[in-house]
mmCIF file of N, CA and C in Angstrom:
data_model
loop_
_atom_site.group_PDB
_atom_site.id
_atom_site.type_symbol
_atom_site.label_atom_id
_atom_site.label_comp_id
_atom_site.label_asym_id
_atom_site.label_seq_id
_atom_site.Cartn_x
_atom_site.Cartn_y
_atom_site.Cartn_z
ATOM 1 N N MET A 12 0.830 -1.192 0.000
ATOM 2 C CA MET A 12 0.000 0.000 0.000
ATOM 3 C C MET A 12 0.870 1.249 0.000
ATOM 4 N N LYS A 13 1.939 1.220 0.779
ATOM 5 C CA LYS A 13 2.819 2.373 0.881
ATOM 6 C C LYS A 13 3.488 2.671 -0.457
ATOM 7 N N LYS A 14 3.858 1.607 -1.181
ATOM 8 C CA LYS A 14 4.516 1.770 -2.477
ATOM 9 C C LYS A 14 3.616 2.553 -3.431
ATOM 10 N N TYR A 15 2.318 2.224 -3.432
ATOM 11 C CA TYR A 15 1.398 2.885 -4.340
ATOM 12 C C TYR A 15 1.179 4.343 -3.945
ATOM 13 N N SER A 16 1.184 4.650 -2.657
ATOM 14 C CA SER A 16 0.990 6.043 -2.250
ATOM 15 C C SER A 16 2.198 6.894 -2.643
ATOM 16 N N ILE A 17 3.403 6.318 -2.545
ATOM 17 C CA ILE A 17 4.601 7.051 -2.964
ATOM 18 C C ILE A 17 4.546 7.305 -4.464
ATOM 19 N N LEU A 18 4.157 6.292 -5.220
ATOM 20 C CA LEU A 18 4.061 6.460 -6.665
ATOM 21 C C LEU A 18 2.988 7.480 -7.038
ATOM 22 N N ALA A 19 1.892 7.496 -6.295
ATOM 23 C CA ALA A 19 0.826 8.465 -6.562
ATOM 24 C C ALA A 19 1.319 9.886 -6.309
ATOM 25 N N VAL A 20 2.056 10.095 -5.222
ATOM 26 C CA VAL A 20 2.601 11.418 -4.916
ATOM 27 C C VAL A 20 3.564 11.851 -6.017
ATOM 28 N N LEU A 21 4.410 10.932 -6.447
ATOM 29 C CA LEU A 21 5.352 11.264 -7.516
ATOM 30 C C LEU A 21 4.620 11.587 -8.816
ATOM 31 N N ALA A 22 3.547 10.869 -9.105
ATOM 32 C CA ALA A 22 2.774 11.138 -10.316
ATOM 33 C C ALA A 22 2.120 12.517 -10.248
ATOM 34 N N VAL A 23 1.592 12.893 -9.083
ATOM 35 C CA VAL A 23 0.987 14.226 -8.922
ATOM 36 C C VAL A 23 2.052 15.309 -9.085
ATOM 37 N N LEU A 24 3.221 15.077 -8.483
ATOM 38 C CA LEU A 24 4.316 16.031 -8.650
ATOM 39 C C LEU A 24 4.718 16.159 -10.114
ATOM 40 N N LEU A 25 4.712 15.060 -10.811
ATOM 41 C CA LEU A 25 5.066 15.056 -12.226
ATOM 42 C C LEU A 25 4.091 15.907 -13.026
ATOM 43 N N LEU A 26 2.809 15.788 -12.697
ATOM 44 C CA LEU A 26 1.792 16.551 -13.426
ATOM 45 C C LEU A 26 1.810 18.034 -13.062
ATOM 46 N N SER A 27 2.173 18.347 -11.817
ATOM 47 C CA SER A 27 2.097 19.737 -11.366
ATOM 48 C C SER A 27 3.381 20.535 -11.596
ATOM 49 N N CYS A 28 4.457 19.866 -11.904
ATOM 50 C CA CYS A 28 5.735 20.563 -12.086
ATOM 51 C C CYS A 28 5.987 20.856 -13.558
ATOM 52 N N GLY A 29 7.044 21.617 -13.789
ATOM 53 C CA GLY A 29 7.392 21.917 -15.171
ATOM 54 C C GLY A 29 8.898 21.851 -15.373
ATOM 55 N N GLY A 30 9.284 21.656 -16.624
ATOM 56 C CA GLY A 30 10.687 21.729 -17.005
ATOM 57 C C GLY A 30 11.582 20.667 -16.399
ATOM 58 N N LYS A 31 12.697 21.143 -15.830
ATOM 59 C CA LYS A 31 13.708 20.234 -15.278
ATOM 60 C C LYS A 31 13.160 19.425 -14.104
ATOM 61 N N ILE A 32 12.305 20.040 -13.295
ATOM 62 C CA ILE A 32 11.756 19.338 -12.141
ATOM 63 C C ILE A 32 10.908 18.149 -12.609
ATOM 64 N N LYS A 33 10.152 18.348 -13.699
ATOM 65 C CA LYS A 33 9.324 17.266 -14.235
ATOM 66 C C LYS A 33 10.205 16.096 -14.665
ATOM 67 N N LEU A 34 11.321 16.403 -15.302
ATOM 68 C CA LEU A 34 12.237 15.353 -15.730
ATOM 69 C C LEU A 34 12.830 14.627 -14.529
ATOM 70 N N MET A 35 13.199 15.364 -13.492
ATOM 71 C CA MET A 35 13.767 14.745 -12.290
ATOM 72 C C MET A 35 12.738 13.851 -11.604
ATOM 73 N N VAL A 36 11.500 14.321 -11.514
ATOM 74 C CA VAL A 36 10.438 13.523 -10.885
ATOM 75 C C VAL A 36 10.166 12.274 -11.716
ATOM 76 N N LEU A 37 10.187 12.410 -13.032
ATOM 77 C CA LEU A 37 9.975 11.254 -13.906
ATOM 78 C C LEU A 37 11.079 10.219 -13.700
ATOM 79 N N LEU A 38 12.329 10.673 -13.618
ATOM 80 C CA LEU A 38 13.441 9.747 -13.373
ATOM 81 C C LEU A 38 13.300 9.068 -12.017
ATOM 82 N N LEU A 39 12.897 9.837 -10.996
ATOM 83 C CA LEU A 39 12.699 9.274 -9.663
ATOM 84 C C LEU A 39 11.585 8.237 -9.676
ATOM 85 N N LEU A 40 10.524 8.523 -10.389
ATOM 86 C CA LEU A 40 9.407 7.588 -10.520
ATOM 87 C C LEU A 40 9.861 6.298 -11.201
ATOM 88 N N MET A 41 10.664 6.432 -12.247
ATOM 89 C CA MET A 41 11.169 5.255 -12.951
ATOM 90 C C MET A 41 12.079 4.430 -12.045
ATOM 91 N N LYS A 42 12.888 5.092 -11.228
ATOM 92 C CA LYS A 42 13.766 4.377 -10.303
ATOM 93 C C LYS A 42 12.949 3.603 -9.275
ATOM 94 N N CYS A 43 11.868 4.211 -8.779
ATOM 95 C CA CYS A 43 11.008 3.530 -7.804
ATOM 96 C C CYS A 43 10.382 2.279 -8.422
ATOM 97 N N VAL A 44 9.906 2.400 -9.640
ATOM 98 C CA VAL A 44 9.270 1.264 -10.311
ATOM 99 C C VAL A 44 10.302 0.167 -10.567
ATOM 100 N N ASN A 45 11.495 0.548 -11.025
ATOM 101 C CA ASN A 45 12.541 -0.452 -11.281
ATOM 102 C C ASN A 45 12.974 -1.129 -9.988
ATOM 103 N N ALA A 46 13.087 -0.356 -8.912
ATOM 104 C CA ALA A 46 13.458 -0.941 -7.620
ATOM 105 C C ALA A 46 12.386 -1.922 -7.147
ATOM 106 N N ALA A 47 11.131 -1.552 -7.331
ATOM 107 C CA ALA A 47 10.038 -2.442 -6.937
ATOM 108 C C ALA A 47 10.074 -3.738 -7.747
ATOM 109 N N LYS A 48 10.392 -3.632 -9.028
ATOM 110 C CA LYS A 48 10.488 -4.833 -9.864
ATOM 111 C C LYS A 48 11.638 -5.721 -9.407
ATOM 112 N N LYS A 49 12.778 -5.109 -9.050
ATOM 113 C CA LYS A 49 13.923 -5.897 -8.587
ATOM 114 C C LYS A 49 13.589 -6.613 -7.285
ATOM 115 N N VAL A 50 12.965 -5.895 -6.356
ATOM 116 C CA VAL A 50 12.595 -6.511 -5.080
ATOM 117 C C VAL A 50 11.613 -7.657 -5.322
ATOM 118 N N LYS A 51 10.660 -7.438 -6.203
ATOM 119 C CA LYS A 51 9.703 -8.496 -6.532
ATOM 120 C C LYS A 51 10.435 -9.705 -7.113
ATOM 121 N N GLY A 52 11.401 -9.450 -7.986
ATOM 122 C CA GLY A 52 12.180 -10.541 -8.572
ATOM 123 C C GLY A 52 12.967 -11.304 -7.520
ATOM 124 N N TRP A 53 13.577 -10.570 -6.589
ATOM 125 C CA TRP A 53 14.337 -11.221 -5.511
ATOM 126 C C TRP A 53 13.424 -12.073 -4.646
ATOM 127 N N LEU A 54 12.282 -11.510 -4.275
ATOM 128 C CA LEU A 54 11.346 -12.257 -3.439
ATOM 129 C C LEU A 54 10.839 -13.500 -4.156
ATOM 130 N N LEU A 55 10.607 -13.381 -5.464
ATOM 131 C CA LEU A 55 10.157 -14.529 -6.244
ATOM 132 C C LEU A 55 11.228 -15.619 -6.272
ATOM 133 N N GLN A 56 12.488 -15.220 -6.434
ATOM 134 C CA GLN A 56 13.580 -16.202 -6.430
ATOM 135 C C GLN A 56 13.678 -16.900 -5.078
ATOM 136 N N ILE A 57 13.589 -16.127 -4.006
ATOM 137 C CA ILE A 57 13.656 -16.704 -2.657
ATOM 138 C C ILE A 57 12.497 -17.674 -2.449
ATOM 139 N N TRP A 58 11.303 -17.277 -2.865
ATOM 140 C CA TRP A 58 10.126 -18.127 -2.707
ATOM 141 C C TRP A 58 10.286 -19.425 -3.488
ATOM 142 N N LYS A 59 10.783 -19.330 -4.728
ATOM 143 C CA LYS A 59 10.978 -20.537 -5.537
ATOM 144 C C LYS A 59 12.003 -21.459 -4.891
ATOM 145 N N GLN A 60 13.087 -20.875 -4.358
ATOM 146 C CA GLN A 60 14.120 -21.687 -3.710
ATOM 147 C C GLN A 60 13.551 -22.390 -2.478
ATOM 148 N N LYS A 61 12.793 -21.643 -1.667
ATOM 149 C CA LYS A 61 12.187 -22.242 -0.465
ATOM 150 C C LYS A 61 11.195 -23.330 -0.846
ATOM 151 N N LYS A 62 10.409 -23.093 -1.888
ATOM 152 C CA LYS A 62 9.438 -24.088 -2.336
ATOM 153 C C LYS A 62 10.158 -25.350 -2.782
ATOM 154 N N LEU A 63 11.275 -25.188 -3.495
ATOM 155 C CA LEU A 63 12.056 -26.346 -3.920
ATOM 156 C C LEU A 63 12.605 -27.099 -2.710
ATOM 157 N N GLU A 64 13.108 -26.363 -1.719
ATOM 158 C CA GLU A 64 13.615 -27.005 -0.504
ATOM 159 C C GLU A 64 12.503 -27.765 0.210
ATOM 160 N N TRP A 65 11.317 -27.162 0.294
ATOM 161 C CA TRP A 65 10.190 -27.829 0.958
ATOM 162 C C TRP A 65 9.800 -29.098 0.198
ATOM 163 N N ASN A 66 9.809 -29.024 -1.144
ATOM 164 C CA ASN A 66 9.470 -30.205 -1.943
ATOM 165 C C ASN A 66 10.472 -31.322 -1.712
ATOM 166 N N VAL A 67 11.758 -30.979 -1.644
ATOM 167 C CA VAL A 67 12.789 -31.995 -1.400
ATOM 168 C C VAL A 67 12.609 -32.602 -0.018
ATOM 169 N N LEU A 68 12.352 -31.762 0.981
ATOM 170 C CA LEU A 68 12.146 -32.277 2.336
ATOM 171 C C LEU A 68 10.917 -33.185 2.406
ATOM 172 N N ASN A 69 9.839 -32.779 1.760
ATOM 173 C CA ASN A 69 8.628 -33.614 1.737
ATOM 174 C C ASN A 69 8.893 -34.940 1.035
ATOM 175 N N PHE A 70 9.653 -34.889 -0.061
ATOM 176 C CA PHE A 70 9.986 -36.107 -0.791
ATOM 177 C C PHE A 70 10.810 -37.050 0.081
ATOM 178 N N LYS A 71 11.822 -36.494 0.764
ATOM 179 C CA LYS A 71 12.654 -37.316 1.645
ATOM 180 C C LYS A 71 11.820 -37.922 2.765
ATOM 181 N N GLU A 72 10.900 -37.140 3.303
ATOM 182 C CA GLU A 72 10.040 -37.631 4.380
ATOM 183 C C GLU A 72 9.149 -38.775 3.886
ATOM 184 N N LYS A 73 8.575 -38.623 2.699
ATOM 185 C CA LYS A 73 7.705 -39.672 2.151
ATOM 186 C C LYS A 73 8.501 -40.934 1.839
ATOM 187 N N ILE A 74 9.718 -40.748 1.307
ATOM 188 C CA ILE A 74 10.568 -41.920 1.030
ATOM 189 C C ILE A 74 10.897 -42.637 2.337
ATOM 190 N N GLY A 75 11.220 -41.861 3.384
ATOM 191 C CA GLY A 75 11.519 -42.455 4.687
ATOM 192 C C GLY A 75 10.342 -43.230 5.239
ATOM 193 N N GLU A 76 9.137 -42.669 5.101
ATOM 194 C CA GLU A 76 7.932 -43.365 5.564
ATOM 195 C C GLU A 76 7.726 -44.659 4.786
ATOM 196 N N ARG A 77 7.925 -44.591 3.490
ATOM 197 C CA ARG A 77 7.731 -45.773 2.651
ATOM 198 C C ARG A 77 8.760 -46.858 2.988
ATOM 199 N N LEU A 78 10.017 -46.443 3.211
ATOM 200 C CA LEU A 78 11.049 -47.415 3.589
ATOM 201 C C LEU A 78 10.725 -48.086 4.920
ATOM 202 N N SER A 79 10.240 -47.301 5.870
ATOM 203 C CA SER A 79 9.897 -47.911 7.158
ATOM 204 C C SER A 79 8.706 -48.857 7.016
ATOM 205 N N GLU A 80 7.758 -48.558 6.125
ATOM 206 C CA GLU A 80 6.648 -49.477 5.866
ATOM 207 C C GLU A 80 7.163 -50.781 5.273
ATOM 208 N N ILE A 81 8.066 -50.655 4.311
ATOM 209 C CA ILE A 81 8.630 -51.853 3.668
ATOM 210 C C ILE A 81 9.402 -52.682 4.682
ATOM 211 N N ARG A 82 10.199 -52.020 5.513
ATOM 212 C CA ARG A 82 10.971 -52.738 6.529
ATOM 213 C C ARG A 82 10.056 -53.462 7.513
ATOM 214 N N SER A 83 8.980 -52.781 7.928
ATOM 215 C CA SER A 83 8.074 -53.427 8.885
ATOM 216 C C SER A 83 7.352 -54.609 8.235
ATOM 217 N N LYS A 84 7.009 -54.519 6.971
ATOM 218 C CA LYS A 84 6.374 -55.641 6.270
ATOM 219 C C LYS A 84 7.338 -56.809 6.147
ATOM 220 N N LYS A 85 8.603 -56.508 5.867
ATOM 221 C CA LYS A 85 9.602 -57.580 5.774
ATOM 222 C C LYS A 85 9.778 -58.253 7.120
ATOM 223 N N MET A 86 9.817 -57.454 8.183
ATOM 224 C CA MET A 86 9.977 -58.013 9.524
ATOM 225 C C MET A 86 8.782 -58.897 9.862
ATOM 226 N N LEU A 87 7.571 -58.471 9.472
ATOM 227 C CA LEU A 87 6.380 -59.272 9.749
ATOM 228 C C LEU A 87 6.410 -60.572 8.956
ATOM 229 N N SER A 88 6.863 -60.482 7.684
ATOM 230 C CA SER A 88 6.894 -61.696 6.871
ATOM 231 C C SER A 88 7.971 -62.666 7.351
ATOM 232 N N ILE A 89 9.075 -62.134 7.890
ATOM 233 C CA ILE A 89 10.128 -63.007 8.414
ATOM 234 C C ILE A 89 9.644 -63.695 9.686
ATOM 235 N N LYS A 90 8.977 -62.926 10.560
ATOM 236 C CA LYS A 90 8.479 -63.497 11.819
ATOM 237 C C LYS A 90 7.314 -64.450 11.570
ATOM 238 N N GLY A 91 6.475 -64.124 10.593
ATOM 239 C CA GLY A 91 5.250 -64.881 10.368
ATOM 240 C C GLY A 91 5.448 -66.047 9.511
#
């Protein structure tokens, strides 16, 4: 929400100013948008990495459960 209010203020300044100030505000606005895109990209990369780690952990957990099931079945068949 805060990001959008900053961009709105910059847009109003852009419309109300003239000349060099308008160009400076436009550049500042572009920097804010580019920074927001970079942060979004970083967060997306972190999220994808964490999701991959969670998938690997879940896979290892399921394999472990399956191995223990197989071991217990073998033990039952040996005893029985």
